mmCIF file of C-alpha atoms and ligand atoms in Angstrom:
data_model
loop_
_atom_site.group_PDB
_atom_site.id
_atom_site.type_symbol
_atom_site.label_atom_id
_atom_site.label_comp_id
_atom_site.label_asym_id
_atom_site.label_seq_id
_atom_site.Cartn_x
_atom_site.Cartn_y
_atom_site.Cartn_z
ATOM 1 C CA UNK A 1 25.994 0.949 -4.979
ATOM 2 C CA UNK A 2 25.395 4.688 -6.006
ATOM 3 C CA UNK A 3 21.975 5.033 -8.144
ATOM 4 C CA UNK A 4 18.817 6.940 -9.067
ATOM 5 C CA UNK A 5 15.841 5.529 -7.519
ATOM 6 C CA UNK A 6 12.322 5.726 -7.216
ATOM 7 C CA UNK A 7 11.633 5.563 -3.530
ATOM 8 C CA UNK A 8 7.865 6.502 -3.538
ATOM 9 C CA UNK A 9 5.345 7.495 -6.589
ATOM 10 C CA UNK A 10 3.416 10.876 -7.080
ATOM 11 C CA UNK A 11 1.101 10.842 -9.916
ATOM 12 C CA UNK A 12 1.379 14.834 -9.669
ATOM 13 C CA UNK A 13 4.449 15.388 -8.353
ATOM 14 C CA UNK A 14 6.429 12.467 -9.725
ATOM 15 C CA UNK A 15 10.222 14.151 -8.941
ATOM 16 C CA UNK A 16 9.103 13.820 -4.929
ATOM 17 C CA UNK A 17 10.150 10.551 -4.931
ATOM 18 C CA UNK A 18 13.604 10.503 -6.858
ATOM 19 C CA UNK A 19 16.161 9.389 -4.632
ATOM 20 C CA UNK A 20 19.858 9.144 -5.174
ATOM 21 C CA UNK A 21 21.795 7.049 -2.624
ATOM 22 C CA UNK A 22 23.360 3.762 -2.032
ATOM 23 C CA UNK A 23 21.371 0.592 -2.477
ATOM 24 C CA UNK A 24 22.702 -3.463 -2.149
ATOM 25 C CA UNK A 25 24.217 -4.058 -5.866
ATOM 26 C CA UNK A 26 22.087 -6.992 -6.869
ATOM 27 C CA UNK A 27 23.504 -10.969 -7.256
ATOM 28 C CA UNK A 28 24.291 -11.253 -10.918
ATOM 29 C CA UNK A 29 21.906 -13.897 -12.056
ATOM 30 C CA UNK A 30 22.913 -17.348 -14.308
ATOM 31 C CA UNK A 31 23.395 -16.252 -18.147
ATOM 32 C CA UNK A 32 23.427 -12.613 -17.299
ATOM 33 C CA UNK A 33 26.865 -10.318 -17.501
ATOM 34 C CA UNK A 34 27.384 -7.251 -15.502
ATOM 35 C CA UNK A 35 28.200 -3.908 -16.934
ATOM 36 C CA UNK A 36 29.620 -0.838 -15.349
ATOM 37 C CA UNK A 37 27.839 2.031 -16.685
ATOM 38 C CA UNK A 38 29.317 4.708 -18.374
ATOM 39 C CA UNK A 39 26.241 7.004 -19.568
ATOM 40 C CA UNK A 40 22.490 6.286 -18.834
ATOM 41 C CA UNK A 41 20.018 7.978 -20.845
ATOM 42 C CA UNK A 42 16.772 9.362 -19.265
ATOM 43 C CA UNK A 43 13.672 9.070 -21.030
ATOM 44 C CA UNK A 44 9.598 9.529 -20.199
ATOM 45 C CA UNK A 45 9.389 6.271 -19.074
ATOM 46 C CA UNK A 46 11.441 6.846 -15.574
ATOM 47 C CA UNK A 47 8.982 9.803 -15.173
ATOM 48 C CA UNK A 48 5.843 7.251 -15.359
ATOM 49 C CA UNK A 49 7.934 5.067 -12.469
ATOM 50 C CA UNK A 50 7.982 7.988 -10.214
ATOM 51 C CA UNK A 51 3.910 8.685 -11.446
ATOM 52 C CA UNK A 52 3.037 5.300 -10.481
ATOM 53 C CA UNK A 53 2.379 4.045 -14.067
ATOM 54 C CA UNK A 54 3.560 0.580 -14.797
ATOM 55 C CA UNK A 55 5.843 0.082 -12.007
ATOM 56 C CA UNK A 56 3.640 -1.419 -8.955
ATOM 57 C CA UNK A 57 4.564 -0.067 -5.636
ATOM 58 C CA UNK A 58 5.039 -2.781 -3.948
ATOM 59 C CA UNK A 59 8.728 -2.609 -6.477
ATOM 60 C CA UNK A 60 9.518 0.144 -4.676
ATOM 61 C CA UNK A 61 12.473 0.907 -3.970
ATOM 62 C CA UNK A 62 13.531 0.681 -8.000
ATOM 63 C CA UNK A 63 16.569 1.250 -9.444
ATOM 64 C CA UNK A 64 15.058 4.026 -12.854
ATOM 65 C CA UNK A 65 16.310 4.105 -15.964
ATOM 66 C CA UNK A 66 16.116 1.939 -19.404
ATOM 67 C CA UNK A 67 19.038 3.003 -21.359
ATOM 68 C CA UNK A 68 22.464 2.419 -20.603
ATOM 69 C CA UNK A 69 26.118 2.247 -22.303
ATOM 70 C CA UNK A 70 29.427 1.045 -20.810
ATOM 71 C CA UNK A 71 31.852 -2.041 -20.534
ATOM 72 C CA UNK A 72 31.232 -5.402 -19.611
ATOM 73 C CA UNK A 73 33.742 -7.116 -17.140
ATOM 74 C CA UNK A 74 35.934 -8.187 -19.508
ATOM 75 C CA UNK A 75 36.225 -4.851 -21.125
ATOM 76 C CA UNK A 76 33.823 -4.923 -24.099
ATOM 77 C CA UNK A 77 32.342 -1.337 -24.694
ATOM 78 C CA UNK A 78 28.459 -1.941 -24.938
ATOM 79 C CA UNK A 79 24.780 -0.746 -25.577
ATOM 80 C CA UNK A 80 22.207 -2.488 -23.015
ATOM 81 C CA UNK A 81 18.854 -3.560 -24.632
ATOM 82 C CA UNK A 82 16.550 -3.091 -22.399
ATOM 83 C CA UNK A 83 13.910 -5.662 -23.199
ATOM 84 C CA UNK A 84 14.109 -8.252 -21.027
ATOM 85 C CA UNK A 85 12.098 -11.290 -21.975
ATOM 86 C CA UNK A 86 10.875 -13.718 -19.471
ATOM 87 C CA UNK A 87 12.705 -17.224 -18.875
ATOM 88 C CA UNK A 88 11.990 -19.790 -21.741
ATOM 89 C CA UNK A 89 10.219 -17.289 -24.076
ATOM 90 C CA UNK A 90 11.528 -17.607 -27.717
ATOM 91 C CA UNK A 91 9.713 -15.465 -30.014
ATOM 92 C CA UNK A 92 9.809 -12.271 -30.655
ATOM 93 C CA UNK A 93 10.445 -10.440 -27.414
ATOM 94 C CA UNK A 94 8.367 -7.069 -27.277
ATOM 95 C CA UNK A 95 5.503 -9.966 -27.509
ATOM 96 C CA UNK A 96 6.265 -11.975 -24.539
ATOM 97 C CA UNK A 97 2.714 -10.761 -22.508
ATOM 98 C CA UNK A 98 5.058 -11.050 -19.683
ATOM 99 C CA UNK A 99 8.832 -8.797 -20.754
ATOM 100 C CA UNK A 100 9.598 -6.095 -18.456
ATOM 101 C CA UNK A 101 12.143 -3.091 -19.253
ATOM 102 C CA UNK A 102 15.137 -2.003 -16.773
ATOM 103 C CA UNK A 103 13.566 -0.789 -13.991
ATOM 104 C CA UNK A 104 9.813 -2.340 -14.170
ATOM 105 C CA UNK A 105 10.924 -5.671 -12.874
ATOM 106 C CA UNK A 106 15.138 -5.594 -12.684
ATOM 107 C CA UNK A 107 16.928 -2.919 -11.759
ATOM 108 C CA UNK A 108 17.382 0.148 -14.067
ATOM 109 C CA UNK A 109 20.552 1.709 -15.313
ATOM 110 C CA UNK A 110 20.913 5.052 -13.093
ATOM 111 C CA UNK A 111 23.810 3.146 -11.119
ATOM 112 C CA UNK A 112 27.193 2.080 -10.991
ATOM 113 C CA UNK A 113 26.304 -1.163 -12.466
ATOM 114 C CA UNK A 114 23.717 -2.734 -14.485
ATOM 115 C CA UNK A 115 22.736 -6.570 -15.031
ATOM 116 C CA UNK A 116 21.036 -7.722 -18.019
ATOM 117 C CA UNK A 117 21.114 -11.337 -20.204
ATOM 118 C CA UNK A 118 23.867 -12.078 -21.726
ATOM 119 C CA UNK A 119 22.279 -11.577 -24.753
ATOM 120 C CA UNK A 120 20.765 -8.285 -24.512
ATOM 121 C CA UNK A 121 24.031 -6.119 -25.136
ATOM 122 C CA UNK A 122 25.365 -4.940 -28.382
ATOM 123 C CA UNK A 123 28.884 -3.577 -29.395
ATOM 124 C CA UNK A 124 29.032 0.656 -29.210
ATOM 125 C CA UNK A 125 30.172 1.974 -32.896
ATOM 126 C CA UNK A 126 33.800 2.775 -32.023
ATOM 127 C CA UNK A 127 34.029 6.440 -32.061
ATOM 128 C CA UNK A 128 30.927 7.055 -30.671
ATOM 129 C CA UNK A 129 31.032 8.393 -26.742
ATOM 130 C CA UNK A 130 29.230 6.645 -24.140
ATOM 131 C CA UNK A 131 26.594 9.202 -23.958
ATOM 132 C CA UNK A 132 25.502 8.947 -28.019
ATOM 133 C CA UNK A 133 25.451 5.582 -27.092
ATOM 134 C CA UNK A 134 23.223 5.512 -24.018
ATOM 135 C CA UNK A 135 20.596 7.246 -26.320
ATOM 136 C CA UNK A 136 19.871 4.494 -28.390
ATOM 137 C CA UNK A 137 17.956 1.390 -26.734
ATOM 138 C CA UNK A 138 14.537 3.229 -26.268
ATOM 139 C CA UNK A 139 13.989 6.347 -28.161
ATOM 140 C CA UNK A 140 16.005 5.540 -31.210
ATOM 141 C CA UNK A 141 15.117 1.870 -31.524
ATOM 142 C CA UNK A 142 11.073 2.994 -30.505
ATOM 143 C CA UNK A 143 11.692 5.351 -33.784
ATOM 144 C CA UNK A 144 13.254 3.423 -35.414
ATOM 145 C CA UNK A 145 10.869 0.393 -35.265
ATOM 146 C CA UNK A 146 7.580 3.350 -35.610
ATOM 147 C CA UNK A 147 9.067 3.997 -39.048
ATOM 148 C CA UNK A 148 10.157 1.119 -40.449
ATOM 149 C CA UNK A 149 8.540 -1.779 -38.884
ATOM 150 C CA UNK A 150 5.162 -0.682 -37.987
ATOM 151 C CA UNK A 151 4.272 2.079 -40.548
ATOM 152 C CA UNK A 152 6.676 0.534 -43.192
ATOM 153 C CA UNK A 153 7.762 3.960 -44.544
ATOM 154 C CA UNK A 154 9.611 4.181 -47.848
ATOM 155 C CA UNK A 155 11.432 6.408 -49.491
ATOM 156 C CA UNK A 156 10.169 9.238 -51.018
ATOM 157 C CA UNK A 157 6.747 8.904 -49.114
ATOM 158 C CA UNK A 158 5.633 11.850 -46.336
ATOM 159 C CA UNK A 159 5.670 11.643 -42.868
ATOM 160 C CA UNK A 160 4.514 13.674 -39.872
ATOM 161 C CA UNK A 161 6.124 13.637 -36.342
ATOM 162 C CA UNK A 162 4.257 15.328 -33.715
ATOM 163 C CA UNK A 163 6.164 16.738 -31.017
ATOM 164 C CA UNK A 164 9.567 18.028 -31.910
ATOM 165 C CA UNK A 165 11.545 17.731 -29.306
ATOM 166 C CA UNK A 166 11.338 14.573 -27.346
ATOM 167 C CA UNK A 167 13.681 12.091 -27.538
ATOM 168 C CA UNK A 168 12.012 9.477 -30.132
ATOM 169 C CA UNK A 169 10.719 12.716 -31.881
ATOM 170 C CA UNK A 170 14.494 14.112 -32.847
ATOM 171 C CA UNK A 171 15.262 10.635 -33.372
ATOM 172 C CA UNK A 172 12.447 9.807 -35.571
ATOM 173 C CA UNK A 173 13.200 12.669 -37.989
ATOM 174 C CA UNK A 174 17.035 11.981 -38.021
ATOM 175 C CA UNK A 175 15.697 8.939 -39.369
ATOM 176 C CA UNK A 176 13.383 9.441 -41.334
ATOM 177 C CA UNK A 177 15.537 11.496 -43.284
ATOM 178 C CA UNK A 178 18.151 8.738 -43.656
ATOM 179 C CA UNK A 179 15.594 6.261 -45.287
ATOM 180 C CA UNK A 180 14.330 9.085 -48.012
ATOM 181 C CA UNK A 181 11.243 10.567 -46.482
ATOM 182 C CA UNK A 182 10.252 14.190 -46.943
ATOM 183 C CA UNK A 183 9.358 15.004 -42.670
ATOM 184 C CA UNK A 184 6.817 17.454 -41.218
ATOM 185 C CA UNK A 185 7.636 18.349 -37.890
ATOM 186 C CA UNK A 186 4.806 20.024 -35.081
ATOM 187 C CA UNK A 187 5.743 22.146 -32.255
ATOM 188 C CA UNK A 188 4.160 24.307 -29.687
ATOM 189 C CA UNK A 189 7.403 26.023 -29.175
ATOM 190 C CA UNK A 190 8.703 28.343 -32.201
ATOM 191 C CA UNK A 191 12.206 27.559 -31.027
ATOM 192 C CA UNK A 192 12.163 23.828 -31.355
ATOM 193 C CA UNK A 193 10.652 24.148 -34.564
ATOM 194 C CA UNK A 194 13.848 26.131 -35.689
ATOM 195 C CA UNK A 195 15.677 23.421 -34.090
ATOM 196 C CA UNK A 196 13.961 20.772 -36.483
ATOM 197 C CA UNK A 197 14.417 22.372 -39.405
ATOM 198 C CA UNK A 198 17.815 22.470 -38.332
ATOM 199 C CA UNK A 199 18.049 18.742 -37.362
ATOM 200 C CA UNK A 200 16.596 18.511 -41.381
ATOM 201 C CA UNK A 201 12.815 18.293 -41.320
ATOM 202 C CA UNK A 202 11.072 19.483 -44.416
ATOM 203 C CA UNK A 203 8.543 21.152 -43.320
ATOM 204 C CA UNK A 204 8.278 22.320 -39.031
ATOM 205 C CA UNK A 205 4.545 24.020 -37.934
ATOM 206 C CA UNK A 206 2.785 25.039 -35.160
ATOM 207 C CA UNK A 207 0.727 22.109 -33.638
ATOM 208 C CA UNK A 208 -2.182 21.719 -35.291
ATOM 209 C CA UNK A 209 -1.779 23.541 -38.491
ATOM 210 C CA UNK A 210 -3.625 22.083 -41.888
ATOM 211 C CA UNK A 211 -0.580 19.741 -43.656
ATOM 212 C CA UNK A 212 -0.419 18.435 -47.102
ATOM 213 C CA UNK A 213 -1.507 14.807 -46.350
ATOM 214 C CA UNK A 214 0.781 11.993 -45.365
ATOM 215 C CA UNK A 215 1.625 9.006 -45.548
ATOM 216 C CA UNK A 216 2.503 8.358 -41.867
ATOM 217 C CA UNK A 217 2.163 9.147 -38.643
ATOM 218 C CA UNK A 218 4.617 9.180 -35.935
ATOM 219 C CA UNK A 219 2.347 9.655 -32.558
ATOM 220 C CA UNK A 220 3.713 9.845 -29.107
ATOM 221 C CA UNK A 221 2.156 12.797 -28.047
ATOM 222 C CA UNK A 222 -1.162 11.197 -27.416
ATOM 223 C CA UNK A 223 -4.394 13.025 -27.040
ATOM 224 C CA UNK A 224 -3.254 16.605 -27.728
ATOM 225 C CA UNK A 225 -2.258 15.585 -31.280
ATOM 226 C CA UNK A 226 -4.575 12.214 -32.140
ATOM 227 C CA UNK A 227 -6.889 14.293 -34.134
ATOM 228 C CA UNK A 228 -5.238 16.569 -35.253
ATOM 229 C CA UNK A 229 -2.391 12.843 -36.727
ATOM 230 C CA UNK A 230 -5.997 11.422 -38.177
ATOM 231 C CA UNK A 231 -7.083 14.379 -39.740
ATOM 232 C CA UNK A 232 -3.032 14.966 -41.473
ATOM 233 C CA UNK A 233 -3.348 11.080 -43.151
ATOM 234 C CA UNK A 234 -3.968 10.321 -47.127
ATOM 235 C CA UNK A 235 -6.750 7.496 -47.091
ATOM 236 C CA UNK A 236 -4.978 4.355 -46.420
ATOM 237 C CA UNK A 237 -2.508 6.268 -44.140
ATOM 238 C CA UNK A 238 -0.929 4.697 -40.933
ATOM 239 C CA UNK A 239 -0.629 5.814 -37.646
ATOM 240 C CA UNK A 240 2.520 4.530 -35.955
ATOM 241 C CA UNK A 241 1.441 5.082 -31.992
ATOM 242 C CA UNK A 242 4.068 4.380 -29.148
ATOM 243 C CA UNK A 243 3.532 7.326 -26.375
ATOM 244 C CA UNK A 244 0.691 9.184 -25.136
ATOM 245 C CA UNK A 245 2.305 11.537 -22.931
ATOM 246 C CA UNK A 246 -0.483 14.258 -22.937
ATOM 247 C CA UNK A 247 -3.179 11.715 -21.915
ATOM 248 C CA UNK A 248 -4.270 8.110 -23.550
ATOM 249 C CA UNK A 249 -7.895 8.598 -24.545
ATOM 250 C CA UNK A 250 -8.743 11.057 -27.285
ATOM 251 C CA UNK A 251 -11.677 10.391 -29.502
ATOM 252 C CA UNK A 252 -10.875 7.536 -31.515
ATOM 253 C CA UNK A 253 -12.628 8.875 -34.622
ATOM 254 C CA UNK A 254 -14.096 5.797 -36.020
ATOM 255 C CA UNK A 255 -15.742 7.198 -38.653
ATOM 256 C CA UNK A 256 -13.032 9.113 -40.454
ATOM 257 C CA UNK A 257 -10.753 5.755 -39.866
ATOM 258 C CA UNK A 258 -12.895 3.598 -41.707
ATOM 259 C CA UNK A 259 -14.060 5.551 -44.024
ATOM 260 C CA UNK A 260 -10.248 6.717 -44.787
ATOM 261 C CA UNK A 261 -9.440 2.817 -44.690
ATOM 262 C CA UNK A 262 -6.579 4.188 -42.124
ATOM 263 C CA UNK A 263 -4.407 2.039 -40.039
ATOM 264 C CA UNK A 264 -3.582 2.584 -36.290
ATOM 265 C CA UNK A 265 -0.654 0.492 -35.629
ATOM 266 C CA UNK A 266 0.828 0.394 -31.713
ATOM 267 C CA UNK A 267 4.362 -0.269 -31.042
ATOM 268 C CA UNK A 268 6.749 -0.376 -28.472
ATOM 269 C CA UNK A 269 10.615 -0.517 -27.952
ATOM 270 C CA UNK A 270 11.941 -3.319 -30.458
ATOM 271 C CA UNK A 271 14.330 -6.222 -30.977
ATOM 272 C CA UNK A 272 17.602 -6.890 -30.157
ATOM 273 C CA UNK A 273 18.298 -7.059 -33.749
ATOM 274 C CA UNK A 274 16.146 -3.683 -34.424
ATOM 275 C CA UNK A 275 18.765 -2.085 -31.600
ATOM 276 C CA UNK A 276 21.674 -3.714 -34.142
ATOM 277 C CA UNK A 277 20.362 -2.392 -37.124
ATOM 278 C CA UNK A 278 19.354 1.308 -35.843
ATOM 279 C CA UNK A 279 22.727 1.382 -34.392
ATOM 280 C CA UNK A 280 24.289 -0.015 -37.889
ATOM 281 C CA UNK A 281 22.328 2.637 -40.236
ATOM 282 C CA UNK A 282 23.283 5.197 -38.200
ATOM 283 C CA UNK A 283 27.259 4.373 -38.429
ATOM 284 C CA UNK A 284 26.650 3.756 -42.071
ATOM 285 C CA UNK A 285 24.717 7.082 -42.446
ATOM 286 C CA UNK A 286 27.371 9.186 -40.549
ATOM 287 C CA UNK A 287 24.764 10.233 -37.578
ATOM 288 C CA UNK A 288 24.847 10.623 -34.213
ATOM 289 C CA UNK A 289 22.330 11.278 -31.733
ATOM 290 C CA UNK A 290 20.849 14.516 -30.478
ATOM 291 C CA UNK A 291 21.544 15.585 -26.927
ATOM 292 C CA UNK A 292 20.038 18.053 -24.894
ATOM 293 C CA UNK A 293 22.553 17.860 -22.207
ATOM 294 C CA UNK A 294 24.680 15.768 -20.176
ATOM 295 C CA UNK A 295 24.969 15.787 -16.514
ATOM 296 C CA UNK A 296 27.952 13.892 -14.042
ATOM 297 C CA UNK A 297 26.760 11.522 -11.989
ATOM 298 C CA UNK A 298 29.388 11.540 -9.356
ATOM 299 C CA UNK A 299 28.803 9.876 -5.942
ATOM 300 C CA UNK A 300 28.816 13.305 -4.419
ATOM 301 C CA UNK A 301 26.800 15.884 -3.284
ATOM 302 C CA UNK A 302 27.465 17.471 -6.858
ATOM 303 C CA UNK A 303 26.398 14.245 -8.236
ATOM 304 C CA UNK A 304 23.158 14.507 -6.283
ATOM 305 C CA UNK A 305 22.337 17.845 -7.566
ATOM 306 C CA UNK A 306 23.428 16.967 -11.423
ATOM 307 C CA UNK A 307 20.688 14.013 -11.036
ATOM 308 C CA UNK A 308 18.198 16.266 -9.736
ATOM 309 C CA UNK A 309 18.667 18.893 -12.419
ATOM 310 C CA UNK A 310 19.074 16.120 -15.228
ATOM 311 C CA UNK A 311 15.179 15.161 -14.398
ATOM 312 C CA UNK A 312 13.821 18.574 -14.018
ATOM 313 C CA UNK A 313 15.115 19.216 -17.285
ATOM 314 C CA UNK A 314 13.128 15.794 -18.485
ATOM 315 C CA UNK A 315 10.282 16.852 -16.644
ATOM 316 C CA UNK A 316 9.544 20.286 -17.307
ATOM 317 C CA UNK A 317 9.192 19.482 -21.361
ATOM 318 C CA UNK A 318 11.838 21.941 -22.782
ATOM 319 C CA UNK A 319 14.656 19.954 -23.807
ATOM 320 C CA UNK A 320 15.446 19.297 -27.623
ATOM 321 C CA UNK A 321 16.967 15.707 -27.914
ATOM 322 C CA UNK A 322 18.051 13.466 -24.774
ATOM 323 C CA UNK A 323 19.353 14.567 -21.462
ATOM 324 C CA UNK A 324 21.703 12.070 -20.402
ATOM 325 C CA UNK A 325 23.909 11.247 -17.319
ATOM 326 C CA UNK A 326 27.724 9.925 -17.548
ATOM 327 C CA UNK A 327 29.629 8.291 -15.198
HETATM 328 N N1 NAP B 401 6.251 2.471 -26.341
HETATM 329 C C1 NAP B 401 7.557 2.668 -26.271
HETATM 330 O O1 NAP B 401 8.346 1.770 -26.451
HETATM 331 C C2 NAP B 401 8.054 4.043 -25.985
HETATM 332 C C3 NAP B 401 9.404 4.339 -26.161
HETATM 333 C C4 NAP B 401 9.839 5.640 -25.974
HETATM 334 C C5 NAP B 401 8.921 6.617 -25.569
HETATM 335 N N2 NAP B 401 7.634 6.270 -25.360
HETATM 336 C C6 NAP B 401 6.660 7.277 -24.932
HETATM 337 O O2 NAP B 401 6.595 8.258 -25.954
HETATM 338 C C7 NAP B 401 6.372 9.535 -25.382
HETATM 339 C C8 NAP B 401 7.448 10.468 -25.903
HETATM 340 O O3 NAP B 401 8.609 10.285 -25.201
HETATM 341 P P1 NAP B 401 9.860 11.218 -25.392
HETATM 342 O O4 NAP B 401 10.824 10.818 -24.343
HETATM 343 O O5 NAP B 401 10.282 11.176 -26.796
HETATM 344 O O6 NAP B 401 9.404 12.721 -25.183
HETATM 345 P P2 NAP B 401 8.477 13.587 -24.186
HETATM 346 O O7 NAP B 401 9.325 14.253 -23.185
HETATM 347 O O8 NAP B 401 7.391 12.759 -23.626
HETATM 348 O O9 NAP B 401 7.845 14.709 -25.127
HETATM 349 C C9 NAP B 401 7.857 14.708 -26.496
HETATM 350 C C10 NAP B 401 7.095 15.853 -27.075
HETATM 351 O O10 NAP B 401 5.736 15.758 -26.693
HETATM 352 C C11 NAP B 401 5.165 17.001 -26.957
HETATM 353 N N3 NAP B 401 4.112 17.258 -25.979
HETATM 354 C C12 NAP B 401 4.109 16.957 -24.689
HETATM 355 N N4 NAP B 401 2.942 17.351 -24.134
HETATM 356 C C13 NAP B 401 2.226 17.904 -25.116
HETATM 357 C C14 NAP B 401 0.943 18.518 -25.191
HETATM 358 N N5 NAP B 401 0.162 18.612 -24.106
HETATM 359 N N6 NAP B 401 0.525 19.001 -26.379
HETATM 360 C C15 NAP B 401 1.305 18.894 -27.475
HETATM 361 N N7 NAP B 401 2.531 18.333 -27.459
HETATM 362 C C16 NAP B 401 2.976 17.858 -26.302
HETATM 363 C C17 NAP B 401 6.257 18.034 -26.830
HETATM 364 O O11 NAP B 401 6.266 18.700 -28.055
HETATM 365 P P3 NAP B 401 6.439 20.280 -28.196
HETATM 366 O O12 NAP B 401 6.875 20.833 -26.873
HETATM 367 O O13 NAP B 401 7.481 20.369 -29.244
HETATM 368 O O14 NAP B 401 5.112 20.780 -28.637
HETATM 369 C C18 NAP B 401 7.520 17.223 -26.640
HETATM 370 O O15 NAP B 401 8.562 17.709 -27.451
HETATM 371 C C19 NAP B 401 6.348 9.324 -23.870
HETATM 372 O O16 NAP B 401 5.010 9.245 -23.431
HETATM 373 C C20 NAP B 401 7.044 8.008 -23.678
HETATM 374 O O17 NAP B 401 6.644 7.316 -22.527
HETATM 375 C C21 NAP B 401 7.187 5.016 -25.562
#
């Protein structure tokens, strides 16, 4: 089977050990369905594979990639959650101590095929192409959940996302916007800031710049932006945190959050019925999501090279939305 795989891990040169080539297509397990992919998604997480961060080596070689849309052997069109909760567990599954996402434990989505639960695929809105649907199951549910399940925004109140461009960043202010908030946007990058005032933030600065203060926090940037997020809150403020993709210890401030009776609240990925209900508000709301670009995955040389360049794109920080692959 044709896929995307991490075949070794390079904390500082993580694209050494992409692969693309043909590995066994896995047994499809009891209770789980098959789907042929369509579009795949990349996102930051496939990047920490390749770095060596939460996928053990001894995994190797893995199958990357969380996100996935296509059909199901009987022809249903579908999104693939990606949470995968471990075998009896019945609560809420980004709690199970021991779920896994495509490509930590079973193999990702940057294939011909996929398998997953049975239970862990949605419809795709009719209308909508594989590819908008491939960016859903971890940057739009992540924002999704950051907004209105961990910092329980409302409308009318303010919120800041740092980062502009990343994938949960563009989604996080197409949302926000939907439920009523007025957005703030940061950017190094004068361009992408354009680009989010575009996409329909309020406000779109340079990183770091004094803000009006808020009543959330959207943080996936990490250390780069923490204090700069702490310093930006009202007292009684939240921080929403899901990412640290410039590093995963900044000064925690203690101070300032207790004094400031702030909230840090972490999150990550969401439900089955969070993926529903992003996906649902977004059909309702008339949006779709923002892509960067979209690359072939043939099983070609050409399809090779459209891999390759689909993760340097990821990888080198400048793209404004998702890059995604299609099938
Ligand atoms: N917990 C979860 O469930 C979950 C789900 C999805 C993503 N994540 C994590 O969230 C993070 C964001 O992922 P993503 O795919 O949306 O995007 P990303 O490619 O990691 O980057 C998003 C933004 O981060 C900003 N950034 C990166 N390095 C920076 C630095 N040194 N200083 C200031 N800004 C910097 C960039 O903003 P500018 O260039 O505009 O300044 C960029 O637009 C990743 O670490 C990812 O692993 C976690």
């Amino acid at each position: 089977m044709r896929c995307a795989y991490a075949a070794r891990q390079d904390p500082d040169d993580p694209l050494s050990g992409l692969e693309v080539g043909d590995l066994p297509e896995p047994e499809t397990p009891d209770g789980w369905v098959r789907v042929q992919v369509r579009a795949a998604s990349l996102n930051h997480h496939d990047l920490w594979s390749l770095r060596g961060v939460g996928l053990p080596a001894d995994r190797l070689p893995m199958i990357l990639g969380t996100d996935a849309a296509g059909a199901t052997v009987d022809g249903r069109e579908v999104i693939v959650h990606s949470v995968i909760a471990s075998p009896g567990w019945t609560g809420e599954e980004t709690l199970d101590p021991k779920r896994t996402l495509l490509s930590e434990l079973h193999p990702g989505t940057l294939a011909e095929q996929v398998h997953v639960p049975a239970r862990n695929v949605i419809d795709k809105p009719a209308g909508w192409s594989f590819a908008e649907a491939a960016c859903l199951p971890t940057a739009y549910l992540t924002a999704y959940r950051m907004l209105y399940g961990a910092a329980g925004v409302a409308p009318g109140q303010r919120v800041l996302v740092q980062g502009a461009g990343g994938g949960v960043a563009t989604a996080a202010i197409l949302l926000a916007r939907l439920g009523g908030a007025h957005v703030t946007v940061t950017s190094r990058d004068e361009a992408k800031l354009e680009r989010a005032r575009a996409l329909g933030a309020h406000d779109a600065v340079a990183s770091g710049t004094r803000i009006a203060p808020v009543d959330a926090v959207l943080e996936t940037v990490g250390e780069a932006t923490w204090a700069h997020s702490l310093r930006s809150l009202r007292p009684g403020g939240v921080i929403a945190v899901a990412g640290a993709t410039s590093g995963p210890a900044p000064s925690a401030d203690l101070n300032r959050v207790f004094f400031r009776s702030l909230r840090v609240i972490g999150t990550t990925m969401g439900t089955l019925a969070e993926l529903a209900a992003v996906r649902d508000a977004m059909v309702a709301g008339g949006l779709r999501p923002v892509i960067d670009s979209t690359h072939r995955f043939t099983d070609d040389d050409e399809g090779t090279t459209a891999v390759r360049t689909a993760f340097e794109r990821l990888a080198s920080g400048a793209a404004y939305g998702k890059v995604v692959l299609t099938r």
